[in-house]
XYZ file of C-alpha atoms in Angstrom:
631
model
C 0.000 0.000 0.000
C 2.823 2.473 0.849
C 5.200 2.481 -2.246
C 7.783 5.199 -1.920
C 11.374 4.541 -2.698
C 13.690 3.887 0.656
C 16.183 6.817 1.111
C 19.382 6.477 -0.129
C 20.766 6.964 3.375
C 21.260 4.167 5.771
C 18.069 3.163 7.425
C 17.960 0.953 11.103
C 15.634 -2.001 11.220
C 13.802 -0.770 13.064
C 11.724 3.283 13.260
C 9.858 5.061 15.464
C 6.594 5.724 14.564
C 5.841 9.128 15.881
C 7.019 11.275 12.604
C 4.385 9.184 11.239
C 1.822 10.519 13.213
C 2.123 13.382 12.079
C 3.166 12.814 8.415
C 1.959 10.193 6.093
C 3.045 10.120 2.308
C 0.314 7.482 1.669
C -2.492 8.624 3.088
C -2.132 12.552 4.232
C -2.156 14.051 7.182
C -4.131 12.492 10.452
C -6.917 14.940 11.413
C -7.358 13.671 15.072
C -4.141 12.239 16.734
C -6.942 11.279 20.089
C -8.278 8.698 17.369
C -4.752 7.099 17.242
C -3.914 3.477 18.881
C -2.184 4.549 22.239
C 0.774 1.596 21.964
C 2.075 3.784 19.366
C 4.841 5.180 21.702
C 8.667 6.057 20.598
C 11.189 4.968 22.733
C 13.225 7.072 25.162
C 15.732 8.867 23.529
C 14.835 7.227 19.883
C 16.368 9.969 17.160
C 13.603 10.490 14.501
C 14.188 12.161 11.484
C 13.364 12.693 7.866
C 14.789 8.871 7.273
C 12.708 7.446 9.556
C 9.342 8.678 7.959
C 9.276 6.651 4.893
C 8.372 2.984 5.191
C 10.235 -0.079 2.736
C 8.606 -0.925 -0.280
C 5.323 -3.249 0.051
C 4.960 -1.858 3.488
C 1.775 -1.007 5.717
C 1.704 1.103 8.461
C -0.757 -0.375 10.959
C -2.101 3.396 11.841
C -2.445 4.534 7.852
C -6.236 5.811 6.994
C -6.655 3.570 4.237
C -5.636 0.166 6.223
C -7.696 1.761 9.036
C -11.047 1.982 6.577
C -10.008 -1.432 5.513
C -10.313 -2.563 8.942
C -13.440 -0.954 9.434
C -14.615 -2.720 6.735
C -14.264 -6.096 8.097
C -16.106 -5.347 11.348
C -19.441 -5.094 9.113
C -18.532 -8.220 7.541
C -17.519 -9.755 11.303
C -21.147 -8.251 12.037
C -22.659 -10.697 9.432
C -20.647 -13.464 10.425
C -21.459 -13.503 14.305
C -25.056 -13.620 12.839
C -24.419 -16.251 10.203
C -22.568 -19.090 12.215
C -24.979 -19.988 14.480
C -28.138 -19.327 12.373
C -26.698 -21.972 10.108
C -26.063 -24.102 12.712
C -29.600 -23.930 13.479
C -30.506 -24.048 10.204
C -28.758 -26.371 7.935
C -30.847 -25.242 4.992
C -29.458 -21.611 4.658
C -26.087 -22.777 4.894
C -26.301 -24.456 1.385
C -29.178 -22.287 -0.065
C -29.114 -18.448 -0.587
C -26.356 -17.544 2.278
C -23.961 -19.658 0.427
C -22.929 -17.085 -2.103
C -22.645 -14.478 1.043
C -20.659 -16.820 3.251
C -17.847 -17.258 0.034
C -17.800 -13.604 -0.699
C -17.218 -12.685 3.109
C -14.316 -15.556 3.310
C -13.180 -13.968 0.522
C -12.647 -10.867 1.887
C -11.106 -12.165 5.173
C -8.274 -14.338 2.526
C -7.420 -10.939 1.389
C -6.966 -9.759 5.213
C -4.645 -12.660 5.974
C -2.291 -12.124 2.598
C -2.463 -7.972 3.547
C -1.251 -9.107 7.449
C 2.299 -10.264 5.820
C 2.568 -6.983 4.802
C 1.442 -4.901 8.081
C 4.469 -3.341 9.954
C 4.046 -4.310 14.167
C 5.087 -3.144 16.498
C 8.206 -4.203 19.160
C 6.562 -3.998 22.557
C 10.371 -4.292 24.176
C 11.019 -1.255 22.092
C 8.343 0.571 20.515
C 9.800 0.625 17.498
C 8.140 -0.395 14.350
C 9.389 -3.498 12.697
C 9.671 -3.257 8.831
C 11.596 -6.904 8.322
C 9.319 -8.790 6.075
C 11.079 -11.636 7.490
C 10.050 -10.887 11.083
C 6.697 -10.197 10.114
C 5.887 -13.077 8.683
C 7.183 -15.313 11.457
C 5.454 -13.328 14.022
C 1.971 -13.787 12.446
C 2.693 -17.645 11.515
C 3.707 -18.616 14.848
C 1.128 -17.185 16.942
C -2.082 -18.626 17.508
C -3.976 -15.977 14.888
C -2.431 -17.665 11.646
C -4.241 -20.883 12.071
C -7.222 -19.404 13.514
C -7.566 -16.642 10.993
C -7.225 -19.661 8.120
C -9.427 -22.456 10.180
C -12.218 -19.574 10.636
C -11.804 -18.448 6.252
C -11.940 -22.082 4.998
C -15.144 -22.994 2.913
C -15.514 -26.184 4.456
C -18.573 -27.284 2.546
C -17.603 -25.928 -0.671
C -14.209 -28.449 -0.267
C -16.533 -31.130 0.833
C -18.350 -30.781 -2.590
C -14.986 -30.150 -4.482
C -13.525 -33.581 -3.134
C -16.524 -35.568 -2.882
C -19.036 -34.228 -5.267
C -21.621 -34.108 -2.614
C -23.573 -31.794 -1.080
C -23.501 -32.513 3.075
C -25.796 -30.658 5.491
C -24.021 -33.345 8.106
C -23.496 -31.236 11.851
C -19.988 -31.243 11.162
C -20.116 -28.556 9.034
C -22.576 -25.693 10.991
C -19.739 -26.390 14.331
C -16.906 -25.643 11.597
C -18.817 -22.224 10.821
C -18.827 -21.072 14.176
C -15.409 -20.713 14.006
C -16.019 -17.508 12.042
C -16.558 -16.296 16.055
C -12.736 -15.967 15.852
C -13.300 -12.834 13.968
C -15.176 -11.132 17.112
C -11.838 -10.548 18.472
C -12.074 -7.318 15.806
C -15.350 -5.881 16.735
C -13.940 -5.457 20.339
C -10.761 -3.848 18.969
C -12.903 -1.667 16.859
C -15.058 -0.291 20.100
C -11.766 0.251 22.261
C -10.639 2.710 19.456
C -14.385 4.452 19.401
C -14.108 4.808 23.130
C -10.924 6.792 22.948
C -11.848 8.641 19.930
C -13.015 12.134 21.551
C -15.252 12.839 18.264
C -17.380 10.039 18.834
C -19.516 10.599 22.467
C -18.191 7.679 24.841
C -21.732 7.267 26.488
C -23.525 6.250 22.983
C -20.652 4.425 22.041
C -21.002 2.040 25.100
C -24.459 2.128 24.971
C -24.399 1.033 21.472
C -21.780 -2.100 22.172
C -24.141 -3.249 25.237
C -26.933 -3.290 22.888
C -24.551 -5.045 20.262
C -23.544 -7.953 23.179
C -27.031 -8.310 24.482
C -28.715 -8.885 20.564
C -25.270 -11.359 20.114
C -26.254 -13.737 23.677
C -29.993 -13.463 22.455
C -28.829 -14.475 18.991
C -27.225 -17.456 19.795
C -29.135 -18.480 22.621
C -32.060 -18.474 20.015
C -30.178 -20.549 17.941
C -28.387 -23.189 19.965
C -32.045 -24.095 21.335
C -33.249 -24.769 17.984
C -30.470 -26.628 17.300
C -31.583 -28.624 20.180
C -35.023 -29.565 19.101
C -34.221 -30.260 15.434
C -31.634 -33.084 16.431
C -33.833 -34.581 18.944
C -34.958 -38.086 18.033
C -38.057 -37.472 19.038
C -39.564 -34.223 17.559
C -42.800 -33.548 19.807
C -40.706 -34.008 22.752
C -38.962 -30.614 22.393
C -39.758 -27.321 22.849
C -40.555 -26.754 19.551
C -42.552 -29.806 18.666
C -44.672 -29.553 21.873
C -46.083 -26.421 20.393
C -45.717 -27.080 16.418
C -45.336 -30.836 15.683
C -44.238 -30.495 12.208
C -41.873 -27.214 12.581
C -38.682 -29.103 10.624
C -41.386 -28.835 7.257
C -42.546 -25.145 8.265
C -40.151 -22.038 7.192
C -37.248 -21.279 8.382
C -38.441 -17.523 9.674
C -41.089 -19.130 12.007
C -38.390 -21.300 13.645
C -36.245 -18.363 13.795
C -39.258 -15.844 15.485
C -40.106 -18.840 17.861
C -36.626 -19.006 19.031
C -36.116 -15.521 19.552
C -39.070 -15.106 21.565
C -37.902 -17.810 23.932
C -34.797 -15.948 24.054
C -35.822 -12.528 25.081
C -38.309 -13.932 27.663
C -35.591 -15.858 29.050
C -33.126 -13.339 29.371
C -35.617 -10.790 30.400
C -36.922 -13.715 33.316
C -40.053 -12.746 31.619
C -41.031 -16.400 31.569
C -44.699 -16.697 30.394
C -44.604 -20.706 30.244
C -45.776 -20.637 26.691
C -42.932 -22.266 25.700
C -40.716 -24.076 27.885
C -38.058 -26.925 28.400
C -39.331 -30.467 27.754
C -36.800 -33.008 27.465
C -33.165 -33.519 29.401
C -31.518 -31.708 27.224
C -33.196 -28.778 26.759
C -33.224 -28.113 30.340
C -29.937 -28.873 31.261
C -29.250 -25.766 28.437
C -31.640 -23.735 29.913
C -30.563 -23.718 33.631
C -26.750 -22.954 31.953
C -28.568 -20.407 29.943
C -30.437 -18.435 32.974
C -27.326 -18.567 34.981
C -25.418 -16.651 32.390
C -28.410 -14.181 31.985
C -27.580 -13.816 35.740
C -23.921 -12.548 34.704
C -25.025 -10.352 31.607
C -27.792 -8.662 33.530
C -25.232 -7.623 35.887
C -23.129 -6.587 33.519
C -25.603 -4.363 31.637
C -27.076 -3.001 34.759
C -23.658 -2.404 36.261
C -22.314 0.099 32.734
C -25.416 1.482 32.216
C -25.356 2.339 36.102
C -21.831 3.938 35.932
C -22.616 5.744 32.471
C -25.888 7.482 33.946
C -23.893 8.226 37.741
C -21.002 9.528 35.517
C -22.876 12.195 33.770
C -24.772 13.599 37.280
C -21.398 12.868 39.750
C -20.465 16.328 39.919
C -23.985 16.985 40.575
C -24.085 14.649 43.532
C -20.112 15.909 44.935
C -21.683 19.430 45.259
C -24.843 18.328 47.212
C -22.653 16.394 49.772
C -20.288 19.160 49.838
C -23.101 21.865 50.972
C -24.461 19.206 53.318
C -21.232 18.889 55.094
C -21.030 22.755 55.216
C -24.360 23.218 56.854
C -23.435 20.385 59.002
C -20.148 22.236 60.292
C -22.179 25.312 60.422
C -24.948 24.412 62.185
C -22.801 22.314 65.055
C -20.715 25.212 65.446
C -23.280 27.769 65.393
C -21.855 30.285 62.675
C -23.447 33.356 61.947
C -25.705 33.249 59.725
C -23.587 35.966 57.592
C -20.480 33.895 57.663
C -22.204 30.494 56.646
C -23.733 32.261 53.571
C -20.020 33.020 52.262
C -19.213 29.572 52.938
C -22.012 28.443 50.548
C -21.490 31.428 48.054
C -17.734 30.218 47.699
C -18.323 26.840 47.448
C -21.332 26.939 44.789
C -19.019 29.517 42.814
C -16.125 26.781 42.432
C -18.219 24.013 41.422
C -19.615 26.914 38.894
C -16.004 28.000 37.440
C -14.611 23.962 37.333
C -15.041 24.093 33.567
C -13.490 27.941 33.660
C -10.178 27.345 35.579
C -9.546 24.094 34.610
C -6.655 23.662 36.889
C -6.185 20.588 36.745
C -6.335 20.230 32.867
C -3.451 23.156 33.407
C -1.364 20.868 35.573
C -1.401 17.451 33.037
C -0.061 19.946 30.662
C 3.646 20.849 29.435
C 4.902 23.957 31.073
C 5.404 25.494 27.443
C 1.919 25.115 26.726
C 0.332 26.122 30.231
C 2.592 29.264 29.836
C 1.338 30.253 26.295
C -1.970 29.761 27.364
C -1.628 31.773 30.447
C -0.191 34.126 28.147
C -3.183 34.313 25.708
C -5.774 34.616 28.188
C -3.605 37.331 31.085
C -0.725 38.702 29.582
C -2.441 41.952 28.832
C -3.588 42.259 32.221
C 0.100 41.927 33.518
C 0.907 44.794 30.963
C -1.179 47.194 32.400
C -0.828 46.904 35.777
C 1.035 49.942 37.545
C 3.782 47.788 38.709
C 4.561 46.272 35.741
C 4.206 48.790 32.794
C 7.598 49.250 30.665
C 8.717 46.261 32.142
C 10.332 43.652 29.288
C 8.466 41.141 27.123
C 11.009 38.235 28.507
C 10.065 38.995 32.043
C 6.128 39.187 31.469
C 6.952 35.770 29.800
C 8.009 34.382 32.856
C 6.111 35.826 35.391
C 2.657 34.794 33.788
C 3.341 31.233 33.965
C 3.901 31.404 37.802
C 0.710 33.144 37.840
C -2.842 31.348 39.410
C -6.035 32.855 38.208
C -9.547 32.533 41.209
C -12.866 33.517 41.239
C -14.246 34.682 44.366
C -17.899 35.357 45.055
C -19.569 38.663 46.200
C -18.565 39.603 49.458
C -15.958 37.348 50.333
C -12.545 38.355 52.044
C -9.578 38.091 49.674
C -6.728 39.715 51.868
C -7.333 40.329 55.473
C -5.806 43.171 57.710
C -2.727 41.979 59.413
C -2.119 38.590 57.594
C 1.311 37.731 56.486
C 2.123 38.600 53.017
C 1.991 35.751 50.809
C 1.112 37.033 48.148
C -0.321 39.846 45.892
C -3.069 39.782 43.256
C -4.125 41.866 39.707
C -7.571 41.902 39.144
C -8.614 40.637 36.002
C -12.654 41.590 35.768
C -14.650 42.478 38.720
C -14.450 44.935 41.551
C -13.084 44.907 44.850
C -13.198 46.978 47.836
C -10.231 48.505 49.912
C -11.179 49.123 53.809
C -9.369 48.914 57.616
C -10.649 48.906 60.851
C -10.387 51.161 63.664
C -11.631 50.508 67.157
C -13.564 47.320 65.747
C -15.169 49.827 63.119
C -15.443 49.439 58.858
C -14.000 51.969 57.538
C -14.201 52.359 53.657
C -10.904 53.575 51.545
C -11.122 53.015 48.456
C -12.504 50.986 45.383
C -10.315 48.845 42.945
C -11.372 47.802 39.617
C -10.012 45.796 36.137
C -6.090 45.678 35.743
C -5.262 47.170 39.260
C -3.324 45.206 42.264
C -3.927 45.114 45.425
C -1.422 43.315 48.780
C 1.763 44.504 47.096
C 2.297 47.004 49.199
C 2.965 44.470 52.555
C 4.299 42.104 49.745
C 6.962 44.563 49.221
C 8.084 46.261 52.384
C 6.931 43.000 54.067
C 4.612 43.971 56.650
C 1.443 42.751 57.409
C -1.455 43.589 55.034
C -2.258 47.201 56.346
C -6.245 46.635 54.631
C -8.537 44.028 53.885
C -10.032 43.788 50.450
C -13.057 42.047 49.676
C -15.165 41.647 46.669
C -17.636 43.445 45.469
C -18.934 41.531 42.922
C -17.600 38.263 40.975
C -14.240 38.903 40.510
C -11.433 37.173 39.181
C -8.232 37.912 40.312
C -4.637 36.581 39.298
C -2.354 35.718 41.916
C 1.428 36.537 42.480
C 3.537 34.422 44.528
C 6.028 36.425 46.880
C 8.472 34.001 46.744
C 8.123 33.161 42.834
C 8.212 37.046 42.488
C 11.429 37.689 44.148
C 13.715 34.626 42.291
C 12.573 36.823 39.030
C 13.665 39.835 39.707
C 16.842 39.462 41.649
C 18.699 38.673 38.379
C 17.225 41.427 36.589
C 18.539 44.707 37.205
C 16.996 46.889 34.806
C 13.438 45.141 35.462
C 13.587 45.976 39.199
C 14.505 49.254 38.467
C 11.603 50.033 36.666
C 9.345 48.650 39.205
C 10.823 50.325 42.021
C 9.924 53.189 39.706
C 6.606 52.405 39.402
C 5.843 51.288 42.647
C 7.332 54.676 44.460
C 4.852 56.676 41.889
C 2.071 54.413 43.126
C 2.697 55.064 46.538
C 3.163 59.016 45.972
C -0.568 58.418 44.197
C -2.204 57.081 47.100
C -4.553 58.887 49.133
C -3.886 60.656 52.157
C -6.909 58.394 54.114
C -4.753 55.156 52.941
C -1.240 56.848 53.875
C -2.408 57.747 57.214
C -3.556 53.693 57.789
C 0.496 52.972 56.752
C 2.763 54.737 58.854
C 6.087 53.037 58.354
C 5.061 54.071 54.590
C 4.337 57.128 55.106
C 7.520 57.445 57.089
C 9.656 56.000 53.476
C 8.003 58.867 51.854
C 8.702 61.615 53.841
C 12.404 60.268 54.320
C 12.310 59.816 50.399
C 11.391 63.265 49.409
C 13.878 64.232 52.526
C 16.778 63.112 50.486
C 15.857 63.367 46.878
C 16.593 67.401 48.118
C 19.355 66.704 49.902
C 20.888 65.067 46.388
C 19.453 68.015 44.798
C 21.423 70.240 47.166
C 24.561 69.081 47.310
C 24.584 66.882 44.641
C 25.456 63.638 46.664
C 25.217 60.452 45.461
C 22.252 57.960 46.656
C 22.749 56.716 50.028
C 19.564 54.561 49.849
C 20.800 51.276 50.945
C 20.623 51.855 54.103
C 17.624 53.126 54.285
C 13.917 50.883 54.730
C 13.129 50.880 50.654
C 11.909 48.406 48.155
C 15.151 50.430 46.038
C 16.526 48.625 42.939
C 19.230 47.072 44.753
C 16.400 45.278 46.803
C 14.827 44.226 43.726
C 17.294 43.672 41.597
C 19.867 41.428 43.671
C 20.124 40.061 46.275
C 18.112 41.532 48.915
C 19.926 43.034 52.386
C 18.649 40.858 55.950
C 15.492 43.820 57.257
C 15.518 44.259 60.924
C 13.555 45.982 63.189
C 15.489 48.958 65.693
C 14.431 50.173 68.795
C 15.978 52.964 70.591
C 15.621 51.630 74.152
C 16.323 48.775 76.140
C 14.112 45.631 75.813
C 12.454 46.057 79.519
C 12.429 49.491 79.518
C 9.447 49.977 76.405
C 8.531 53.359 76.345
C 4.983 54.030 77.554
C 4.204 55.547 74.690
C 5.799 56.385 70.643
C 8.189 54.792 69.163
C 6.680 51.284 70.142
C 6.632 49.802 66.399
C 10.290 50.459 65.638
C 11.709 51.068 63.299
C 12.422 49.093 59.906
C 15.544 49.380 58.347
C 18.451 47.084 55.648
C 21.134 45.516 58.021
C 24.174 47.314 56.830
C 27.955 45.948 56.569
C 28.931 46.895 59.564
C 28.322 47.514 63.741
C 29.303 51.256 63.034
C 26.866 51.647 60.348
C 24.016 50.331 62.254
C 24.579 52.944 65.534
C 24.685 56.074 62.975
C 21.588 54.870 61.274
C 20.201 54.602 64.973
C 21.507 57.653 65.965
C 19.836 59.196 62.476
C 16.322 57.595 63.304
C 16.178 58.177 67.443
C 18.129 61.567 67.709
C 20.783 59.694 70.230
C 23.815 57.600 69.488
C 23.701 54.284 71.063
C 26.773 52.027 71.875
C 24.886 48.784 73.181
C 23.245 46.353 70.631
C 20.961 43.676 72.070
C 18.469 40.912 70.880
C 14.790 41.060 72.561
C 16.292 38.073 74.849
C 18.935 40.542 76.063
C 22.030 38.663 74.692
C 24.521 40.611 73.010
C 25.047 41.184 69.006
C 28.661 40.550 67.950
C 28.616 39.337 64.628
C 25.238 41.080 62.454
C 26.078 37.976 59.871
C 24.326 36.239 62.566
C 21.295 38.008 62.321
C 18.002 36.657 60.397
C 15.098 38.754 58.803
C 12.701 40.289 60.963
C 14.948 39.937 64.052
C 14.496 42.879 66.439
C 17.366 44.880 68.335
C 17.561 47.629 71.094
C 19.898 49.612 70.616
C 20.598 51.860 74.099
């Protein structure tokens, strides 16, 4: 089927198949790869390349379209034969009347399948390669069991009968010899495993449509094997079938067939009217083996139709329980009723946005792909956020696939007042509100919208969040790891530049109701615009480092250990001011720490202790966040 000329450049036994997935001389290209066999795998570390896409001459690739149509072919003719075999066992007549002709054409067709099979490329399950050795293919297929079956199950037995003999036998022999044409089921249940992993076909009618298929099959033969039974019966009116129509072997062959059906599908249904029913031994020794396999297939039918209906509604049922055990928890810990309707908002609103955030369809992905979609759908937003305008393409690039995209409900608490700062968050649609509390009282700053960012601001100069923001609508929000934020920047000097830039304009923007809620910021602002005109002045250069900043440096390498000064001993705490300390970059050296104290309490200190009242020595020792008294 696949003629093309071998490349004139040395070619391995053995190739991978995966160019050919994607590239087929014979046959074009493959429209849907989910329809493809999944053993088609390439080995670890296989090299594929232009030599490995074309096949040797006389060669069929077991995944090329036409072979595959082939294939499909065959099942309809399996179809006919499951039906065939044991009517003609039942039926002796058919089998040398008009089905003849049918039964010859079909074996036909099948002959053709077994001469095209020494020509079918396999694949090496060692090695998933493909193996193209004509050699190797032939000897596989000949000494497995499929060979002889394939030939015993082709073989027009009767028609050699009457070649050898010159008579025409209807003898028993011959109707057991047909039902080896069964063999060929073995395709129909390859042909529904591909259907069920072919995403253009819906998997719910596809296995409805092969119980259907396996139920009409058992009734089929059932029908058949029991009519077998009464027509070889010595004695005809003892049998089923004679008890009801003495001379049925005369009558047609469609009124045999209709009577055994109907016993059939009352049997299997355990229907049962008694109209017709077991007489002799025999009959009843194949009925009792009959009912107890009805016992097995109505499990079996029951059981997939049982998981295919629960499959469809399971998300359905996961929600219920999960606002059942919500109420539960609510009502045994008596919650307000305020704070159990959040509960319930936020959980109906994730069940809601499954199909929208597809998270974990995200995380079975590649990272290239989960970044370029994160890209399509956010990058924009990224842009034109204050922090991050005029910031480089490569660095959006990499900071929108550490992103995570929510949805949170109405009224719902996204950052609370005085958590630790985890993280920070660009709103992507919705509306948010900014407000504090004082004294136990709401107090309402200000009002956020699409594109802006909230919690960098105790991200940054990590503090606690100075303001709780909650929704004000459905909002979706993108969210900014602290720690994936940092490892970023720090190699990227010109990037943290620019947002140390932007962020010090934001924070000159803010209002003056916000400010007043952020001292130690308001503090970096007046100490900011301090010594911008001091540099002005005297032209100095920036002495910023030592100074409490988010400054390039901080942002663009490796950021100095923060501590927190105090200008009094750690049992003596002021009554009241200066409480809160102060927050400042370690600097290099012991000196350098007592003339920044002396800069920020008005008094030089010579005594350095921890809160514990141990000594500092060495400020390599030191850790972020520690706290010292300096007296």
């Amino acid at each position: 089927m696949s003629e093309t000329t071998r490349s004139p450049m040395p070619l391995s036994d053995t190739r991978s198949p995966m160019p050919l997935l994607f590239r087929r001389h014979s046959s074009g290209e493959i429209r849907n790869l989910a329809s493809l066999s999944s053993s088609l795998l390439p080995a670890f570390g296989t090299v594929m390349g232009e030599s490995s896409v074309r096949l040797k001459r006389f060669l069929i690739a077991p995944y090329d379209r036409r072979y595959r149509l082939w294939q499909a072919f065959l099942v309809v003719l399996v179809v006919y034969s499951a039906w065939s075999s044991p009517f003609e066992l039942a039926f002796s007549k058919a089998s040398t009347g008009a089905l003849l002709p049918v039964d010859l054409v079909v074996d036909a067709f099948f002959a053709i399948d077994i001469i095209l099979t020494f020509f079918v490329a396999y694949l090496d399950k060692s090695t998933y390669l493909l193996v193209e050795e004509h050699k190797k293919i032939a000897f596989r297929y000949v000494t497995h069991l499929w060979f002889p079956m394939d030939v015993a199950s082709t073989l027009p037995f009767q028609v050699i009968y009457r070649v050898v003999t010159g008579k025409t036998s209807r003898g028993q022999v011959f109707g057991f010899l047909n039902l080896l044409r069964l063999w060929r089921l073995r395709r129909v249940s390859k042909f529904f495993s591909r259907l069920e992993k072919d995403t253009r076909f819906s998997y719910f009618w596809t296995r409805y449509f092969k119980l259907i298929c396996v139920t009409l099959f058992a009734v089929h033969s059932a029908g058949c094997f029991y009519y077998w039974l009464a027509t070889r019966y010595h004695n005809s009116e003892s049998t089923w079938m004679g008890a009801n129509i003495p001379d049925f072997k005369s009558r047609s062959i469609w009124l045999g067939y209709t009577y055994s059906m109907y016993w059939s599908i009352v049997t299997l249904s355990t229907v049962g009217y008694g109209d017709l029913h077991a007489v002799n031994i025999e009959e009843k020794i194949f009925t009792i083996f009959y009912m107890l396999f009805n016992i097995g297939l109505t499990a079996y039918l029951i059981g997939n139709m049982t998981n295919l209906i629960v499959h469809t509604a399971v998300r359905t049922f996961v929600m219920r329980d999960a606002i059942n055990e919500i109420l539960r928890y609510a009502k045994k810990n008596r919650l307000p009723e305020g704070l159990r309707e959040q509960m319930l908002a936020h959980l109906t609103l994730k069940f809601k946005t499954a199909e929208l955030q597809q998270e974990q369809v995200l995380e079975d992905l590649p990272k290239a792909i989960r970044s370029s979609i994160l890209q399509q759908l956010f990058r924009t937003t990224l842009e034109n956020s204050h922090l991050f305008k005029g910031v480089s393409d490569d660095f959006i690039v990499q900071l929108v696939s550490e992103i995570k995209a929510e949805y949170f409900p109405p009224k719902v608490d996204i950052v609370i007042q005085n958590e630790i700062p985890t993280d920070f968050y660009i709103i992507v649609s919705g509306a948010v509100d900014v407000v504090t509390y004082k004294n136990g009282v709401e107090q309402f700053l200000s009002k956020l919208g699409s594109q802006q960012m909230f919690g960098e601001i105790g991200v940054i100069f990590n503090i606690p969040q100075p303001f709780t923001v909650r929704t004000k609508r459905l909002s979706q929000v993108v969210r900014i790891s602290h720690h994936h934020f940092k490892q970023l920047v720090q190699p990227l000097h010109e990037v943290g530049k620019i947002i140390h830039t932007n962020f010090i304009q934001h924070l000159k923007g803010l209002k003056n109701e916000e400010l007043a809620e952020m001292p130690l910021v308001s503090e970096f602002l007046d100490d900011l615009i301090s010594e911008e005109a001091s540099m002005n002045e005297a032209g100095a250069q920036d002495q910023q480092e030592n100074e409490i900043s988010p400054t390039t440096s901080s942002l663009s390498k490796t950021p100095p250990t923060r501590v927190i000064i105090h200008g009094y001993q750690p049992d003596c705490r002021p009554k009241s001011g200066g409480n809160a300390g102060k927050l400042i970059h370690l600097p290099d050296s012991i000196e350098n720490l007592l003339s920044i104290a002396e800069s920020k309490f008005g008094r030089r200190g010579t005594t350095i202790v921890m809160a514990d009242g141990s000594q500092v020595e060495d400020l390599a020792a030191l850790r972020e966040d520690d706290h010292l008294y300096i007296f």
